Short mmCIF file of C-alpha atoms and ligand atoms in Angstrom, two decimals:
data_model
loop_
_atom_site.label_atom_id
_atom_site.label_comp_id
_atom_site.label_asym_id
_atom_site.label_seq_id
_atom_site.Cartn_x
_atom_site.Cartn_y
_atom_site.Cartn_z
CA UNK A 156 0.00 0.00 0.00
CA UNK A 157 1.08 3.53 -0.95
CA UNK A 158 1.37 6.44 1.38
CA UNK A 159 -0.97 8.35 -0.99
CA UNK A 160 -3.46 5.27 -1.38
CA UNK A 161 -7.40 5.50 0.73
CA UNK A 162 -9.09 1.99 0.20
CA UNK A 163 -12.78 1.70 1.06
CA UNK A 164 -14.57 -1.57 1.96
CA UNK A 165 -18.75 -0.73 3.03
CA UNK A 166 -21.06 -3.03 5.09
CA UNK A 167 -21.74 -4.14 8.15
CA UNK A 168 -19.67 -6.92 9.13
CA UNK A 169 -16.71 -5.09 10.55
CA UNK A 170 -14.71 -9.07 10.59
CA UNK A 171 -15.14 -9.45 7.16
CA UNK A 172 -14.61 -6.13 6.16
CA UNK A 173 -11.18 -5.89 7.96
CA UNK A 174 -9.97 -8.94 6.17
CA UNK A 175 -10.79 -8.18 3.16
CA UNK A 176 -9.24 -4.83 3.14
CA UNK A 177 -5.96 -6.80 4.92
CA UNK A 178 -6.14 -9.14 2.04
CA UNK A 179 -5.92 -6.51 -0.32
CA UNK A 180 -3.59 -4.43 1.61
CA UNK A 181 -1.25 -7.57 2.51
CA UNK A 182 0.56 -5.97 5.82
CA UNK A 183 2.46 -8.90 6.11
CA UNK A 184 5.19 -8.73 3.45
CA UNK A 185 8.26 -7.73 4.26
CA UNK A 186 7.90 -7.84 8.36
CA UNK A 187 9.95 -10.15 10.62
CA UNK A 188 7.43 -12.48 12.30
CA UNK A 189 9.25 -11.57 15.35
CA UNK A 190 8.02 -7.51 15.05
CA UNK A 191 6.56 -6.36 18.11
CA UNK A 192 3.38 -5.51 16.31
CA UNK A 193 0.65 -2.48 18.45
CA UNK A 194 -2.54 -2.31 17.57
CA UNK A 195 -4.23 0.90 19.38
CA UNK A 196 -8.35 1.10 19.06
CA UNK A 197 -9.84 3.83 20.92
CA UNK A 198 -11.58 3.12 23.74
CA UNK A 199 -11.88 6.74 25.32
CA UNK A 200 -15.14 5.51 27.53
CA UNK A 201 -16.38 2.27 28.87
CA UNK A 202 -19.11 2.11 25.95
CA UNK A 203 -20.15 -0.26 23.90
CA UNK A 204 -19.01 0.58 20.13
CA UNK A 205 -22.40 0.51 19.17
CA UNK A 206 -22.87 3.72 21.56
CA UNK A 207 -20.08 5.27 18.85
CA UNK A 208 -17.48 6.24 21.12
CA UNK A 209 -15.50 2.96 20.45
CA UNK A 210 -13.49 0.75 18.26
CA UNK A 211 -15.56 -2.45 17.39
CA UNK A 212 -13.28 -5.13 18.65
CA UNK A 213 -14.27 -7.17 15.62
CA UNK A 214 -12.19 -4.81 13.72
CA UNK A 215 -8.88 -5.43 16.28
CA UNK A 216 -9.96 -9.66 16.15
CA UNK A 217 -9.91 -9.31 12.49
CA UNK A 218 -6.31 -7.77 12.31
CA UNK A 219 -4.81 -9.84 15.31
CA UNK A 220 -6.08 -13.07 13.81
CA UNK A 221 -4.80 -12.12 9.94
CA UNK A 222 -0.87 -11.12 11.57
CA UNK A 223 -1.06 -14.40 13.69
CA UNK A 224 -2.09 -16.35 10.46
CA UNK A 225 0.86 -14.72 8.66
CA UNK A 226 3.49 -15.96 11.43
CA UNK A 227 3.14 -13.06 14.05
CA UNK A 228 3.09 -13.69 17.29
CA UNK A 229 4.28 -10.50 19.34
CA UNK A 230 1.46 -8.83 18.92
CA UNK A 231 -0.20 -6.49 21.47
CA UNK A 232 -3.88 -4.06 21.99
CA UNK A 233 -2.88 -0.93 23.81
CA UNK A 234 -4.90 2.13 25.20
CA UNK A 235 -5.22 4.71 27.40
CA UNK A 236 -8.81 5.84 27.87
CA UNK A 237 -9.46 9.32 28.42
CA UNK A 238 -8.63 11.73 31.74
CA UNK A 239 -12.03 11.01 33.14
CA UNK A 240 -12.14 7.35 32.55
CA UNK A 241 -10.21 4.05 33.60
CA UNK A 242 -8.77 1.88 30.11
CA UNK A 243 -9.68 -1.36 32.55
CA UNK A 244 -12.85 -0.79 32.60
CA UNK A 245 -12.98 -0.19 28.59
CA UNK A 246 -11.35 -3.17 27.95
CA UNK A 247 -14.11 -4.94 30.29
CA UNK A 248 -16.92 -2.90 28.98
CA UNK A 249 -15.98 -2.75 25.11
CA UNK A 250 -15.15 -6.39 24.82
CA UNK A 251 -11.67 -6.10 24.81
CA UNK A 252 -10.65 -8.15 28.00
CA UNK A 253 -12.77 -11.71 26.30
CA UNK A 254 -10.94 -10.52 23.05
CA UNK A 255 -7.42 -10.39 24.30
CA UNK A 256 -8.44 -14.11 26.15
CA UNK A 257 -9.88 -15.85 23.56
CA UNK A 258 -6.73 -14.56 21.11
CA UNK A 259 -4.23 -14.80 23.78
CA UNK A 260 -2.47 -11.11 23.19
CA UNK A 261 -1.72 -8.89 25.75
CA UNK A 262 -3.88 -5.77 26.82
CA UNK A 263 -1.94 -3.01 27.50
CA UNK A 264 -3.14 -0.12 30.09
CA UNK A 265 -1.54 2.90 29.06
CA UNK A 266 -2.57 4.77 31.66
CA UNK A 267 -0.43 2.68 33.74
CA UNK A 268 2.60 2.89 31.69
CA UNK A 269 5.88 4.70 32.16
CA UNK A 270 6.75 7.84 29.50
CA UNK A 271 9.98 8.93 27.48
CA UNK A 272 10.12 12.82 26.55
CA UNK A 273 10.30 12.83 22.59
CA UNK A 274 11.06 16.25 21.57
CA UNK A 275 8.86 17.90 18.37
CA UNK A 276 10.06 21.15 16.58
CA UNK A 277 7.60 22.95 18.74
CA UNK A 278 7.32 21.54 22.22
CA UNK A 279 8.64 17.81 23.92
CA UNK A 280 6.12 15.33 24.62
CA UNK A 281 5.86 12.84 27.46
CA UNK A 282 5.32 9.55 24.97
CA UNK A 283 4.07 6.31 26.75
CA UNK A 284 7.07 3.97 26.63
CA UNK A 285 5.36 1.04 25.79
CA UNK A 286 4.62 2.73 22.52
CA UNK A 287 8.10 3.62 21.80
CA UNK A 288 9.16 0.13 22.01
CA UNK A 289 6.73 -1.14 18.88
CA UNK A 290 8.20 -1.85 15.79
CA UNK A 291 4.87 -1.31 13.77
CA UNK A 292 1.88 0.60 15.62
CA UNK A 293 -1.71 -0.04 13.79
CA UNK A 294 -4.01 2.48 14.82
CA UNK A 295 -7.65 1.68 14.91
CA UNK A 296 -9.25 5.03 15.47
CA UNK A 297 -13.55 5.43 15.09
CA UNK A 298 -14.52 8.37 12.50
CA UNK A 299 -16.21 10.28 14.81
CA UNK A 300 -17.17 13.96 15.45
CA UNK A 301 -15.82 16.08 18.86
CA UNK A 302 -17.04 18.63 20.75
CA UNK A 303 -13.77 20.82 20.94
CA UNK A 304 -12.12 19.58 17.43
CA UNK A 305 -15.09 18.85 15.03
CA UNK A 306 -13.89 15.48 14.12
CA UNK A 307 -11.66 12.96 15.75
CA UNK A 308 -10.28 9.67 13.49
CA UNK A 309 -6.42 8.93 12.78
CA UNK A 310 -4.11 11.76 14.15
CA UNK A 311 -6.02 12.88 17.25
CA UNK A 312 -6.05 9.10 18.22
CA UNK A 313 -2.31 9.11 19.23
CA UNK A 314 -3.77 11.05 21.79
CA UNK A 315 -3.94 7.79 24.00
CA UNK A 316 -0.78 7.16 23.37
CA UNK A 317 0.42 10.05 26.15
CA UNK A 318 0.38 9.90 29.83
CA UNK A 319 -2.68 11.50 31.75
CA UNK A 320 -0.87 14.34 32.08
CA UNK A 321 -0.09 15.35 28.94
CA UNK A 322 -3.66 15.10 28.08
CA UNK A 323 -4.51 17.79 30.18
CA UNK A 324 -1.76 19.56 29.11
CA UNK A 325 -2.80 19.12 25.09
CA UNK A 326 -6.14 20.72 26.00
CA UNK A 327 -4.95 23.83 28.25
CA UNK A 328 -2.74 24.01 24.37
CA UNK A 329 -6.12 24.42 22.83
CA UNK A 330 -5.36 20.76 21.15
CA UNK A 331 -4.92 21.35 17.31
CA UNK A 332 -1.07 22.37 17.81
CA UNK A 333 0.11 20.03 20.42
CA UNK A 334 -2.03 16.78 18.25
CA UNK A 335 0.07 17.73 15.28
CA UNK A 336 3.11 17.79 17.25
CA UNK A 337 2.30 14.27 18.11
CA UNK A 338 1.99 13.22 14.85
CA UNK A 339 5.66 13.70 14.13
CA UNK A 340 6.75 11.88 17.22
CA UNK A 341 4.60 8.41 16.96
CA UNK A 342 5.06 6.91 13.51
CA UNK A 343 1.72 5.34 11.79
CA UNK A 344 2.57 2.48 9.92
CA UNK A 345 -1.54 1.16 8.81
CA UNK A 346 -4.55 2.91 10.01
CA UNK A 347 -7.66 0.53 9.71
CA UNK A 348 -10.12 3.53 10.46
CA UNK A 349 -13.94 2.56 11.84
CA UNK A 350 -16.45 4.12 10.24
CA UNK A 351 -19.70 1.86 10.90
CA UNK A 352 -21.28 3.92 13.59
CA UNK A 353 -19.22 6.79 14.81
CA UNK A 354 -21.00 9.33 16.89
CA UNK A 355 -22.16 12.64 15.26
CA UNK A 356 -21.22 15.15 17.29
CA UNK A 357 -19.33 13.83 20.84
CA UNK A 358 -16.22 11.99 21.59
CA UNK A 359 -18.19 10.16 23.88
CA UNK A 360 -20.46 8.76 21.48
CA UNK A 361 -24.74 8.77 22.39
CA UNK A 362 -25.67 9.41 19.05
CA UNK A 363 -24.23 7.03 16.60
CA UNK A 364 -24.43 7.69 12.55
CA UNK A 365 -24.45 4.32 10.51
CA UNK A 366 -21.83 4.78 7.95
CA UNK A 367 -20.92 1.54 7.29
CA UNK A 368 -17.99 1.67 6.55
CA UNK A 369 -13.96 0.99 6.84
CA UNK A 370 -10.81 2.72 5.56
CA UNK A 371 -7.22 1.91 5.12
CA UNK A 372 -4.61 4.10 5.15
CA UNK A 373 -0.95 4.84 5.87
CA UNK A 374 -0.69 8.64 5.86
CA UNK A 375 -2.85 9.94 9.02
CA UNK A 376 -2.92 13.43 7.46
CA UNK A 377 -4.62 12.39 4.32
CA UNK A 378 -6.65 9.88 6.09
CA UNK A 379 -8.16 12.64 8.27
CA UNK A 380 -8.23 14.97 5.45
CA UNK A 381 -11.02 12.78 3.57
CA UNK A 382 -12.18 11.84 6.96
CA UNK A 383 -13.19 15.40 7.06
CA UNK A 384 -14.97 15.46 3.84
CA UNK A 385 -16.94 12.39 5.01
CA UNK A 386 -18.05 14.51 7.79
CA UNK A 387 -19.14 17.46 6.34
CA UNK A 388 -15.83 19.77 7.34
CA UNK A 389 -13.33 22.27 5.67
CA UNK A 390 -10.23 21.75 6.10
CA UNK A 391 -10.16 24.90 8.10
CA UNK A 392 -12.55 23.49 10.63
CA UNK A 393 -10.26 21.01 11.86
CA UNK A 394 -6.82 22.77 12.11
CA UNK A 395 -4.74 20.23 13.32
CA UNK A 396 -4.66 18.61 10.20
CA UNK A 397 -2.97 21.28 8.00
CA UNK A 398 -0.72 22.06 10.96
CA UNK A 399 0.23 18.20 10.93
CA UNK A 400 0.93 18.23 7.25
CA UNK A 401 3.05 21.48 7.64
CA UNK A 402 5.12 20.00 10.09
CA UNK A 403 5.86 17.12 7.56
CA UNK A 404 3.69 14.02 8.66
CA UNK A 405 1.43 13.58 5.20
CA UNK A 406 -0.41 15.42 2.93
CA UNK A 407 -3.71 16.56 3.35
CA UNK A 408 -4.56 16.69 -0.75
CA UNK A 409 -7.20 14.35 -1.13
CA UNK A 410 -7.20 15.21 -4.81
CA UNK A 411 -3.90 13.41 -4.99
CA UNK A 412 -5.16 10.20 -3.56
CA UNK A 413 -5.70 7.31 -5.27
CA UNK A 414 -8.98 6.09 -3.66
CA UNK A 415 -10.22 2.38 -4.31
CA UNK A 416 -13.67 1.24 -3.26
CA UNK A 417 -13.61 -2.39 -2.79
CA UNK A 418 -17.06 -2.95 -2.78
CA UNK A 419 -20.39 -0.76 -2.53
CA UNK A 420 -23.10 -0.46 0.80
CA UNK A 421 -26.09 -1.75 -1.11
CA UNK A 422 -27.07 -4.96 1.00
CA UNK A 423 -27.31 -3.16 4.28
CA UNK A 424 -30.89 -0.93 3.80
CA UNK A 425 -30.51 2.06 6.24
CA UNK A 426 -31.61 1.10 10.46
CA UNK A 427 -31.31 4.51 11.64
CA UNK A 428 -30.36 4.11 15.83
CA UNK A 429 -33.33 5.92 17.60
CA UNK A 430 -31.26 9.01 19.29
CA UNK A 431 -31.01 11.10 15.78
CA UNK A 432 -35.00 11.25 15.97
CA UNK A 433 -34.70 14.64 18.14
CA UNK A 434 -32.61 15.90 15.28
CA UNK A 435 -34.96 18.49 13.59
CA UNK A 436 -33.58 17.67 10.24
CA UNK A 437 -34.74 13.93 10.47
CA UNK A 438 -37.99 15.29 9.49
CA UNK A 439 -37.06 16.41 6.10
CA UNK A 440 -35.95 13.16 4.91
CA UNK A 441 -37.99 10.80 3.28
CA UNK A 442 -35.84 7.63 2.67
CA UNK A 443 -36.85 4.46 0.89
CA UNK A 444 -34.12 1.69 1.06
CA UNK A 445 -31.20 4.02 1.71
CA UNK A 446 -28.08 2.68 2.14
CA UNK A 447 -26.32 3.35 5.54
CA UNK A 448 -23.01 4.98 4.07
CA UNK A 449 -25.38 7.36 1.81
CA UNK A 450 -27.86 8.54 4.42
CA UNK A 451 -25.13 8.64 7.01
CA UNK A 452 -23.77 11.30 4.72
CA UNK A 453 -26.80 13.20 4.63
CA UNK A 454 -26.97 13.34 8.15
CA UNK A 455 -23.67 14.24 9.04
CA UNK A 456 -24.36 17.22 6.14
CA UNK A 457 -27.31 18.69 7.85
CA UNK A 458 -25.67 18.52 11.13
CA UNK A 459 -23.16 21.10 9.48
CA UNK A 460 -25.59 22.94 7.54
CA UNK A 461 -27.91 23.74 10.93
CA UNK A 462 -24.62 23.84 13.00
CA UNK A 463 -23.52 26.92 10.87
CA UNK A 464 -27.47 28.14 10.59
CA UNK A 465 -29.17 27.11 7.57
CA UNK A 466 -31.70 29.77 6.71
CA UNK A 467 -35.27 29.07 6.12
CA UNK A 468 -35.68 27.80 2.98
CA UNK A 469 -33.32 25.05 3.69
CA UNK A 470 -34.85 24.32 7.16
CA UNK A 471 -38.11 23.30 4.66
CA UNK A 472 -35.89 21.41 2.52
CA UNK A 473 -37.27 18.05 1.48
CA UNK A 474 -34.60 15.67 0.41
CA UNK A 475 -35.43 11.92 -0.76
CA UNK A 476 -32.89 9.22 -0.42
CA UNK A 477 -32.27 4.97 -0.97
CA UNK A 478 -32.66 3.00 -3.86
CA UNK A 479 -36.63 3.02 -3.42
CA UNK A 480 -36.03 6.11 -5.78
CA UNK A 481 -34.70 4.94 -8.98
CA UNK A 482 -36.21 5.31 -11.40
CA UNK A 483 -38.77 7.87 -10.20
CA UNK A 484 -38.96 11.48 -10.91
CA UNK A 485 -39.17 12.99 -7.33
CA UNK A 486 -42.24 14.50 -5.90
CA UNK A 487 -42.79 18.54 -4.83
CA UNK A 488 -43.69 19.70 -1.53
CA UNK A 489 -44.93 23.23 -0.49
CA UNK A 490 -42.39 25.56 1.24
CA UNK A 491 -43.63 28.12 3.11
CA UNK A 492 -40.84 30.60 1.45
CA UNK A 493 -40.95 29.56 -1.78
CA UNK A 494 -44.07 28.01 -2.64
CA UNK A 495 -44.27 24.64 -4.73
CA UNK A 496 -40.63 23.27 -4.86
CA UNK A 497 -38.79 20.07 -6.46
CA UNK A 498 -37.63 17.61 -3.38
CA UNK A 499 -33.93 17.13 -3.56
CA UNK A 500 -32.20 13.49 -4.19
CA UNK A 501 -29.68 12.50 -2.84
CA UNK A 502 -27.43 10.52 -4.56
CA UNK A 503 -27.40 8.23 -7.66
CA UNK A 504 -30.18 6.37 -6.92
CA UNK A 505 -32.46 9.33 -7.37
CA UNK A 506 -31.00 10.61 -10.56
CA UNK A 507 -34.69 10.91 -11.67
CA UNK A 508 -35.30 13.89 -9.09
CA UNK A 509 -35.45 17.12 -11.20
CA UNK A 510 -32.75 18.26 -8.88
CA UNK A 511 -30.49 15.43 -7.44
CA UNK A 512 -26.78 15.13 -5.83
CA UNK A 513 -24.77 12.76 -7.65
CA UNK A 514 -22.55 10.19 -6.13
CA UNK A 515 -22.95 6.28 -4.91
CA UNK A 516 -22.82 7.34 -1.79
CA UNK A 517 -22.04 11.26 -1.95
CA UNK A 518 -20.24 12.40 1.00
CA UNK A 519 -21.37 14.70 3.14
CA UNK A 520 -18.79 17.74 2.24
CA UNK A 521 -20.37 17.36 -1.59
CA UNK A 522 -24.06 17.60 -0.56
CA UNK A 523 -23.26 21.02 2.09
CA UNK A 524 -21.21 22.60 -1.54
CA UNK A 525 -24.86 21.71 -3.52
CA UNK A 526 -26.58 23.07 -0.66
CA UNK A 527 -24.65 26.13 0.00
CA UNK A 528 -25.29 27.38 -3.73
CA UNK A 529 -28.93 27.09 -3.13
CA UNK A 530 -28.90 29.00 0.01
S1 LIG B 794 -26.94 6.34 -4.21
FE1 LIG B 794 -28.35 4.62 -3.85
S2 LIG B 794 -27.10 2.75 -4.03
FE2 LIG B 794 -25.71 4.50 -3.82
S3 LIG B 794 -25.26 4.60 -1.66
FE3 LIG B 794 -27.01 5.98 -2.02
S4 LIG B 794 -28.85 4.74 -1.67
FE4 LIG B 794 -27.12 3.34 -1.88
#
């Protein structure tokens, strides 16, 4: 795999997924079987991953069981949960203590572990030691948003990687600066990223988003960088990510990547979790088979677009979305501004719409450009 390569598998078997993107990926070639091989999921709260706070330890079972079929045997899951919560009780909670039994690898607390200062251009960071001593680190990270940095996926989950401490200190930093930092110290050498069900808004998940999917990657910059766009952001929105690529660590030009879907989401008909009901936008959807990744998208759009104020006529907005739509020309609805309007597809399926966003699925940074011209 290439550093400027993205590769996309959709669904909803995270197992299956994993190993298919491994098989295409093929990790194994060229490593010494005796490689002390880290794989680091985020487990920032005791929650189930369904919640969307947390890596689905299918994902982690997937990769530990594909390196010990290729000959690896030092392998090793390590975390340290966030300020306010103890990584033991993650591991109990998110599955990761039967996990590490049943596949006999080690779980390693990193809130327990010693540190090593690694100095960055800009400031020194206290660097668990455990992670120092990996020869390959896999990070695992859940494509999630965050209260304080819009989004959280590959960089900002080295963040576990540091002692208590330093957490607090990355946040009296104001984050963005002191995550990039990071990303020079703590080398990346795959990023599996989980996207099934990351939470819309909050680290701490609560209000999971189905978007069924999972990326590869080896460049954390450009992996957050379309990460982003799957979320709805700017670049701008999420500084740390052109600070990391400034300081050397990737490139964030997702123009330049060569992106490979290995499959497409159309088995899994949308199962929206029952949280995103208060969301005022739900309303304005009608959906009719829509698959996961596609209305996923949507949602995370109209997040941003009523985040950053949509005006009126958008608040009346109907949009219709899933493969019930194919073939069909749309219907109109009656807004209140405007009077009789076209409803707006989303996506391929509903190329029939008078007015319709292209893509199989869009993501959400392409519908909020459509939208934003008809604001
Ligand atoms: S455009 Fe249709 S087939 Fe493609 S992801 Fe959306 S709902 Fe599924």
């Amino acid at each position: 795999m290439q550093n400027n390569e993205l590769i996309i598998c959709y669904g909803d078997q995270p197992q299956s997924m994993t190993r298919r993107l491994l098989e295409q990926i093929k990790p194994e070639q060229g490593l010494d079987h005796n490689a002390k091989i880290g794989i680091k999921p985020n487990l920032v709260v005791p929650s189930p991953a369904e919640d969307g706070a947390t890596t689905h330890p299918e994902i982690v079972e997937a990769i530990v069981l594909y390196f010990q079929e290729h000959g690896c045997r030092n392998l090793v899951i390590l975390e340290g949960s966030w300020v306010g919560s103890k990584t033991s009780h993650a591991f109990k909670r998110c599955g990761y203590q039967a996990l590490a039994k049943k596949l006999n690898v080690p779980l390693i607390d990193l809130q327990e572990d010693d540190s090593v200062p690694l100095a960055a251009e800009c400031m020194t960071v206290q660097v668990c030691s455990q992670v120092t001593g990996l020869d390959v680190l896999i990070n695992v990270p859940v494509l999630k948003g965050h209260c304080q940095t819009g989004m959280t996926c590959a960089l900002k989950n080295m963040k576990g990687c540091i002692t208590n401490r330093e957490k607090r200190r990355f946040h009296s930093m104001g984050l963005h600066m002191p995550i990039a930092a990071l990303s020079t110290l703590i080398r990346q050498d795959l990023i599996i990223i989980d996207g099934l069900c990351g939470d819309l808004t909050f680290e701490e998940g609560g209000h999971p988003v189905a978007m069924n999917r999972i990326i590869a990657a080896k460049d954390p910059v450009l992996a957050d960088s379309y990460a982003a766009q799957l979320l709805g952001f700017d670049l701008s929105d999420v500084p740390y990510i052109q600070m990391a690529e400034k300081m050397g660590t990737g490139s964030a030009d997702v123009s330049q990547a060569l992106v490979t879907e290995l499959n497409h989401d159309q088995e899994t008909p949308v199962c929206q979790p029952k949280p995103l009901r208060d969301r005022p936008y739900v309303r304005q959807i009608e959906e009719d088979q829509a698959c996961s990744a596609c209305y996923g998208s949507l949602i995370h759009a109209l997040e941003r677009l009523y985040e950053r104020g949509a005006d009126t006529h958008l608040r009346q907005t109907q949009f219709l979305i899933g493969q019930g739509f194919k073939g069909k020309p749309g219907a109109s609805y009656q807004n209140r501004q405007h009077g009789k309007q076209q409803a707006l597809g989303i996506g391929a399926c509903t190329a029939g719409c008078k007015q319709f966003i292209p893509g199989c699925p869009p993501k959400a940074k392409e519908i909020l450009a459509f939208l934003s011209k008809l604001d």
